[in-house]
XYZ file of C-alpha atoms in Angstrom:
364
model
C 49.060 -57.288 41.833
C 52.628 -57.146 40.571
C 51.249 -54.945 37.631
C 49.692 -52.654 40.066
C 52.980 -52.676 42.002
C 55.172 -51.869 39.040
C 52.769 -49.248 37.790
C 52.594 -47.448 41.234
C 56.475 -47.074 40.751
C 56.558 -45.985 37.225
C 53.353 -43.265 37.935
C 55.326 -41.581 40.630
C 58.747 -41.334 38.681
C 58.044 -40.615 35.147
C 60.330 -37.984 34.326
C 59.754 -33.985 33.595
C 59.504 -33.287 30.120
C 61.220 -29.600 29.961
C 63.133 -27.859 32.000
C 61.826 -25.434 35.018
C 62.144 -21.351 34.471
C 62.365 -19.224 36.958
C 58.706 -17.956 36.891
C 57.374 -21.209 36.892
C 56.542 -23.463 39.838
C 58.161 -26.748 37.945
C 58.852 -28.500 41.097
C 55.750 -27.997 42.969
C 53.507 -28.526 40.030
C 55.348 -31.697 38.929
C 55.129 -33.408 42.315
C 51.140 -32.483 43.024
C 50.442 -34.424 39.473
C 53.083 -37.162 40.521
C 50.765 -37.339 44.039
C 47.827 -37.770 41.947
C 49.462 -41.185 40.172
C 50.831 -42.687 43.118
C 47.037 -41.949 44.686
C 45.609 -43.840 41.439
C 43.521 -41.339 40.855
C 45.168 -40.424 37.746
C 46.975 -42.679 35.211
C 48.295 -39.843 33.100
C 48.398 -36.619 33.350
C 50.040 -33.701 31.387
C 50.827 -30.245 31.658
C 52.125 -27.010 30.103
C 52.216 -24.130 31.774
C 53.082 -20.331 30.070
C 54.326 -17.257 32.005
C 55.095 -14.372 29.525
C 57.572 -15.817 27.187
C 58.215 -18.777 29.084
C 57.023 -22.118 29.052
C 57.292 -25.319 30.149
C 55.523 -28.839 30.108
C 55.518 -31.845 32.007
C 53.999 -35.602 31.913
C 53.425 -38.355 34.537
C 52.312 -41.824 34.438
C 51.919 -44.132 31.357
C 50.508 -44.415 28.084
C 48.710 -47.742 28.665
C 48.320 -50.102 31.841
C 49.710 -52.893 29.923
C 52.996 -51.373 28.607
C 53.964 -48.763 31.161
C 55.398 -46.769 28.446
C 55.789 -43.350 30.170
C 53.220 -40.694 29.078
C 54.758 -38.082 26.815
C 54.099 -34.255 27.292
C 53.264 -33.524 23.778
C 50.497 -36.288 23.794
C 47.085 -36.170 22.436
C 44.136 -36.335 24.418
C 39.976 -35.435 23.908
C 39.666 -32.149 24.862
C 36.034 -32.579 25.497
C 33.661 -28.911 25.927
C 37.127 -27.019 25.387
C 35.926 -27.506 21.621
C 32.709 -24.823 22.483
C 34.819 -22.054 23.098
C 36.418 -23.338 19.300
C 32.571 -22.773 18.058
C 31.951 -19.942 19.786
C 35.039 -18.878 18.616
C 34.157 -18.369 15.146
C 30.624 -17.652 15.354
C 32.115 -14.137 17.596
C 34.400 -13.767 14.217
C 31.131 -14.084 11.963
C 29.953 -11.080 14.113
C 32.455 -9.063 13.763
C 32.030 -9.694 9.323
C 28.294 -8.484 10.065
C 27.001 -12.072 9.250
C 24.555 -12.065 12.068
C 24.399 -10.630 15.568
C 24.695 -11.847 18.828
C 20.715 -11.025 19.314
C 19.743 -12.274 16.625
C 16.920 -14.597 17.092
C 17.899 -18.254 15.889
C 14.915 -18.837 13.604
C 16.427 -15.961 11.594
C 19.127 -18.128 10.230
C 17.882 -21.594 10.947
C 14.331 -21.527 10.155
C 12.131 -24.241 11.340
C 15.164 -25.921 13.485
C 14.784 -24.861 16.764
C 11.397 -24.866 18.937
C 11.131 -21.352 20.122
C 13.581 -20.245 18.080
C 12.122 -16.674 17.724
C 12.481 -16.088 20.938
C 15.823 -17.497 21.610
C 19.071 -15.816 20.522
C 22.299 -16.418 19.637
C 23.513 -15.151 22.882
C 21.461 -17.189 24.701
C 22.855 -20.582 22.707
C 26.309 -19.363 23.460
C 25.924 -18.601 27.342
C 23.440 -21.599 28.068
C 20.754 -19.410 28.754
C 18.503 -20.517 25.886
C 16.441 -23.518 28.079
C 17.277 -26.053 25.231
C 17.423 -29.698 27.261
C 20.545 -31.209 27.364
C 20.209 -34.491 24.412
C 23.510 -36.069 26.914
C 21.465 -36.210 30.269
C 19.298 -38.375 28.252
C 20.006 -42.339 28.513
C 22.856 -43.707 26.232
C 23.725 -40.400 25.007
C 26.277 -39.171 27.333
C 30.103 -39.080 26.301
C 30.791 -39.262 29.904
C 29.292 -42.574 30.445
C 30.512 -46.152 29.410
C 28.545 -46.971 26.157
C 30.124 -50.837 25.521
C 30.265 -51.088 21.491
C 27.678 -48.008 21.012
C 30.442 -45.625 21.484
C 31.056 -46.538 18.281
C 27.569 -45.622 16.565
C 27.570 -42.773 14.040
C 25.403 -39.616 15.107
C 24.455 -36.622 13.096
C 23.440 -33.179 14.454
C 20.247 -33.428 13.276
C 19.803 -36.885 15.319
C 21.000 -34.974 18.464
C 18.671 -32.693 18.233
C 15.312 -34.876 17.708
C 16.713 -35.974 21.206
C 16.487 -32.861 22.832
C 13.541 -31.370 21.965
C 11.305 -34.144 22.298
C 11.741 -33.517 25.658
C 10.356 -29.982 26.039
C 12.810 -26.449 27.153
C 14.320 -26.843 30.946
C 12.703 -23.470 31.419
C 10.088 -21.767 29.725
C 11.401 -18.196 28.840
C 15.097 -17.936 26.833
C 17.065 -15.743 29.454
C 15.609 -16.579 32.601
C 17.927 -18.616 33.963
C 21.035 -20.762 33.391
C 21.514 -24.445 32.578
C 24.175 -26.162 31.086
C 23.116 -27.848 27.629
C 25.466 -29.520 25.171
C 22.117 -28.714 22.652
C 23.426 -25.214 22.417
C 26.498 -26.207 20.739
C 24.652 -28.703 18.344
C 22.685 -25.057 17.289
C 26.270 -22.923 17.083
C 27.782 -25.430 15.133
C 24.731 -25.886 12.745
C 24.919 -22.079 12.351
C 28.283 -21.572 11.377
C 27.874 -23.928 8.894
C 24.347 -22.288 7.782
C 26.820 -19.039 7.729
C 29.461 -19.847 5.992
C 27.889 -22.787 3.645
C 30.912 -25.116 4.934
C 31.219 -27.697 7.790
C 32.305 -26.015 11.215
C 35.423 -28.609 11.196
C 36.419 -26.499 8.259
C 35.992 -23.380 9.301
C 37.675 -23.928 13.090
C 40.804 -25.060 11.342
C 40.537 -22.292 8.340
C 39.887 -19.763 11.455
C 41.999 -20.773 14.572
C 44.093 -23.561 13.784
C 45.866 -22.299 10.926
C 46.379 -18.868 11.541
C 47.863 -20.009 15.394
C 49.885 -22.852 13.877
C 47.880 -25.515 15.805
C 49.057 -28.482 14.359
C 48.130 -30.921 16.798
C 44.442 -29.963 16.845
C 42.013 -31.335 14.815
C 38.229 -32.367 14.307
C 38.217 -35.649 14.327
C 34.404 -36.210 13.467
C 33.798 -39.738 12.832
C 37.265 -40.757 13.493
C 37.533 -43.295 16.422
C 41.147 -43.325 17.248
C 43.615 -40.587 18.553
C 46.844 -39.453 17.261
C 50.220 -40.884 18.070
C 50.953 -40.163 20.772
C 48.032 -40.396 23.691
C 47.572 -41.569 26.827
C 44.491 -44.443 26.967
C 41.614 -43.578 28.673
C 40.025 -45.818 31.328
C 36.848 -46.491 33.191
C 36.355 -48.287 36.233
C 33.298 -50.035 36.533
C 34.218 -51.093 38.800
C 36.669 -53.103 37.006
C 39.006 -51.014 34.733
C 37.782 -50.679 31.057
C 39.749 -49.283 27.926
C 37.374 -45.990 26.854
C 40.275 -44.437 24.894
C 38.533 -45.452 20.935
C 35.242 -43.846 20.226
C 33.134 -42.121 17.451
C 33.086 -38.173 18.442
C 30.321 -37.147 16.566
C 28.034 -37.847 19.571
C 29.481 -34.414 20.673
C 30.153 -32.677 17.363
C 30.423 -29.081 17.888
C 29.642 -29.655 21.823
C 32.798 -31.664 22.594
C 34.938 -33.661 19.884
C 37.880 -32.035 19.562
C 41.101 -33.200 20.296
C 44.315 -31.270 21.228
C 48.142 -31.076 23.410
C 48.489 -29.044 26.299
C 51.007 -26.570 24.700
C 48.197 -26.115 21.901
C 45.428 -25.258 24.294
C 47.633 -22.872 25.992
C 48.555 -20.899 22.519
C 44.695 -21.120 21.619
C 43.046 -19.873 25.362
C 46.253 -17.109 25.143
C 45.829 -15.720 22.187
C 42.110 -15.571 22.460
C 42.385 -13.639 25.887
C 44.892 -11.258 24.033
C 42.474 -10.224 21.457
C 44.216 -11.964 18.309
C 41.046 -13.714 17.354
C 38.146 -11.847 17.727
C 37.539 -7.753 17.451
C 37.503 -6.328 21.182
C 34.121 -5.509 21.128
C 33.272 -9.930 20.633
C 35.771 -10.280 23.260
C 34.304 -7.896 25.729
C 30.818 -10.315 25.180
C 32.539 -13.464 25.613
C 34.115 -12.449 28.914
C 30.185 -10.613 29.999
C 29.314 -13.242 32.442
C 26.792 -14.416 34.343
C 26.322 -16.590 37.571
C 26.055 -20.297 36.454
C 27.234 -22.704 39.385
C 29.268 -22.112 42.422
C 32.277 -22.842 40.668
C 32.256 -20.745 38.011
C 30.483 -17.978 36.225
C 29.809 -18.134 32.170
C 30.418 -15.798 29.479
C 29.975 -16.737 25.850
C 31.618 -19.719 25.313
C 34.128 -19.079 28.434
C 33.895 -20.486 32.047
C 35.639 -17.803 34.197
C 37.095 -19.176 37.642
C 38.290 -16.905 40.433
C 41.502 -18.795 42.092
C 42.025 -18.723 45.633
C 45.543 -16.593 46.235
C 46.275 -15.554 49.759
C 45.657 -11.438 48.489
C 42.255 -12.104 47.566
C 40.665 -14.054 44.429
C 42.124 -13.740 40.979
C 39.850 -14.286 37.485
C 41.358 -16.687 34.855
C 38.958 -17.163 32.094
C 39.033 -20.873 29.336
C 37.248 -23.897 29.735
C 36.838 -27.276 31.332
C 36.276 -30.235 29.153
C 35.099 -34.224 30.672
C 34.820 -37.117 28.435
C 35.220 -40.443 29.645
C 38.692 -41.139 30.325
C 39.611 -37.679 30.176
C 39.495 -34.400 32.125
C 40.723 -31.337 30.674
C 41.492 -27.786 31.928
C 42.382 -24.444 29.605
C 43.086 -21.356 31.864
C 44.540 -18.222 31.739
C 44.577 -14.265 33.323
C 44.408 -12.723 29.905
C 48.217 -11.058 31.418
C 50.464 -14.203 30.110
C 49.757 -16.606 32.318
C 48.211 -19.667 31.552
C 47.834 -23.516 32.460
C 46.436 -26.598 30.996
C 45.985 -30.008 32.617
C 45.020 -33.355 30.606
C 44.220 -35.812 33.259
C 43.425 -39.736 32.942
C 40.964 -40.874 35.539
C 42.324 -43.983 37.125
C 40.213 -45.294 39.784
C 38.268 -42.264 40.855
C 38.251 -38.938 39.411
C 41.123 -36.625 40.622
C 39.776 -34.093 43.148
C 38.809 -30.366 42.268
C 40.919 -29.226 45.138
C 44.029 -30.947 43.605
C 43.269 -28.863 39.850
C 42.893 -26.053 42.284
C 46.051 -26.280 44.157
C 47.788 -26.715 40.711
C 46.329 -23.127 39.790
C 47.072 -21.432 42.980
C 50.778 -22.408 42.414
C 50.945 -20.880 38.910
C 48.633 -17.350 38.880
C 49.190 -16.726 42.737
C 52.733 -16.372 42.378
């Protein structure tokens, strides 16, 4: 209990990491995450925000439960399915070198992988329109889910997939419809590397994170641990486990990566500003389709329409969940642009407080 007490104190104090600009919320934004900690929904949480040429960050809450050590704002965390729109990323850039084309059909490149794959494109990998079953909503393979000392076992794409098609497509023609599948990410990493004849680790850093200086990005693949330094991430189940150390390459190419806020912001920005891909590849990611009530999906990109008082405005990035962490990469594609680590505490933090958080900075 006196932990508990002590913790509640430290969650709702910890102090702001930068100082507030004039076109940024600071204020507001710091107190909703500092609501979230003294709520325990949230042991951590960080945040950089961009407007134009200004930025700022922030961090609440602790590092660990046992030390209290405030949570810095240049920590690292698991950025979860953020690391698709990395794969799709490059596989746009391999278009626009004439290496393959967005309709191609998949057997083209990866004969004999893929069931159906003459039928099934790359575009239809990319947007989740391809019918290939998810290999997490099977038993014990979900990143999301508390694993005990399996979260340690080593996976390798090939494994993944066995998974997923022994199971048979969600729906029976590519294009029909939409459904989320991590498999699709397994088959756009395993073609980059068919591509380019070198891992897609390799070629996400040779592509994105060293020509955008992202130093505090990396592929981890079978590397358990995080960077120094990171907030732990916990699982209640309902008593409160330590999820933070894991091996990644369950979610290779579908959801390893891990990142800082102020990276994600530089990588979602400069992506929406053209600096990565030829117009033409961005104009395909952003072609979207309906998915779920919450968002719509392009190629590789989730785009959201936030609730301002003038009518709904588009910001276009990603959402990533592993357990322990929640990550969100937004921006308008006009220089603004947020993103959110969060650390579960007792229940997930609610969608409407996220929300809120991106009402205060692209309503403005």
């Amino acid at each position: 209990m006196f932990l508990k007490t002590i913790l509640s104190v430290i969650l709702a104090v910890s102090p702001v990491a930068a100082p507030a600009t004039p076109d940024i919320p600071a204020a507001e934004l710091h107190d909703r995450l500092a609501a979230l900690a003294a709520d325990r929904a949230i042991t951590a949480g960080l945040i950089h925000v961009r407007n134009g040429s200004r930025q700022w960050s922030d961090a609440v809450g602790v590092r660990d439960l046992a030390s209290g050590t405030p949570a810095a704002a240049d920590g690292h965390f698991r950025i979860g399915s953020i690391t698709k729109t990395f794969a799709a990323t490059v596989l746009l850039q391999l278009t626009d070198e004439g290496r393959l084309t967005l309709d191609d059909p998949v057997e083209r490149h990866l004969p004999g992988v893929v069931p159906d794959g003459g039928r099934i494109t790359v575009r239809h990998v990319l947007q989740h329109t391809s019918g290939l079953h998810d290999y997490m909503s099977e038993p014990g393979y979900s990143t999301n889910r508390w694993r005990g000392d399996a979260r340690f076992d080593d996976y390798t794409p090939s494994q993944l997939l066995k998974v997923a098609f022994a199971k048979g497509p969600d729906f029976e023609n590519p294009g029909e419809s939409w459904h989320y599948s991590n498999t699709n990410y397994i088959v756009a990493g395993l073609l980059v590397e068919k591509l380019t004849g070198r891992p897609y680790g390799k070629e996400v850093e040779r592509r994105i994170l060293r020509p955008l200086d992202l130093t505090h990005t990396s592929v981890p693949g079978h590397r358990p641990s995080l960077p120094t330094p990171h907030a732990r991430g916990y699982e209640p189940l309902p008593a409160i486990v330590d999820a933070t150390d894991m091996d990644p390459s369950l979610d290779w190419a579908a959801g390893e990566m891990v990142s800082t806020t102020r990276d994600l912001t530089t990588f979602v920005t400069a992506l929406l500003k053209g600096r990565l891909t030829s117009q033409a590849s961005l104009t395909e990611m952003r072609r979207m389709r309906e998915a779920v009530p919450l968002f719509r999906y392009g190629l590789g990109l989730q785009e959201f329409a936030i609730p301002c008082a003038d009518g709904p405005k588009p910001v276009w990035g990603h959402t990533g969940q592993l357990i322990g962490y929640i990550t969100v990469a937004f921006t308008d594609g006009k220089g603004k642009a947020l993103t959110l680590s969060l650390n579960p505490y007792e229940q997930d933090p609610p969608t409407e407080a996220v929300v809120s958080m991106a009402t205060a900075v692209f309503c403005r």
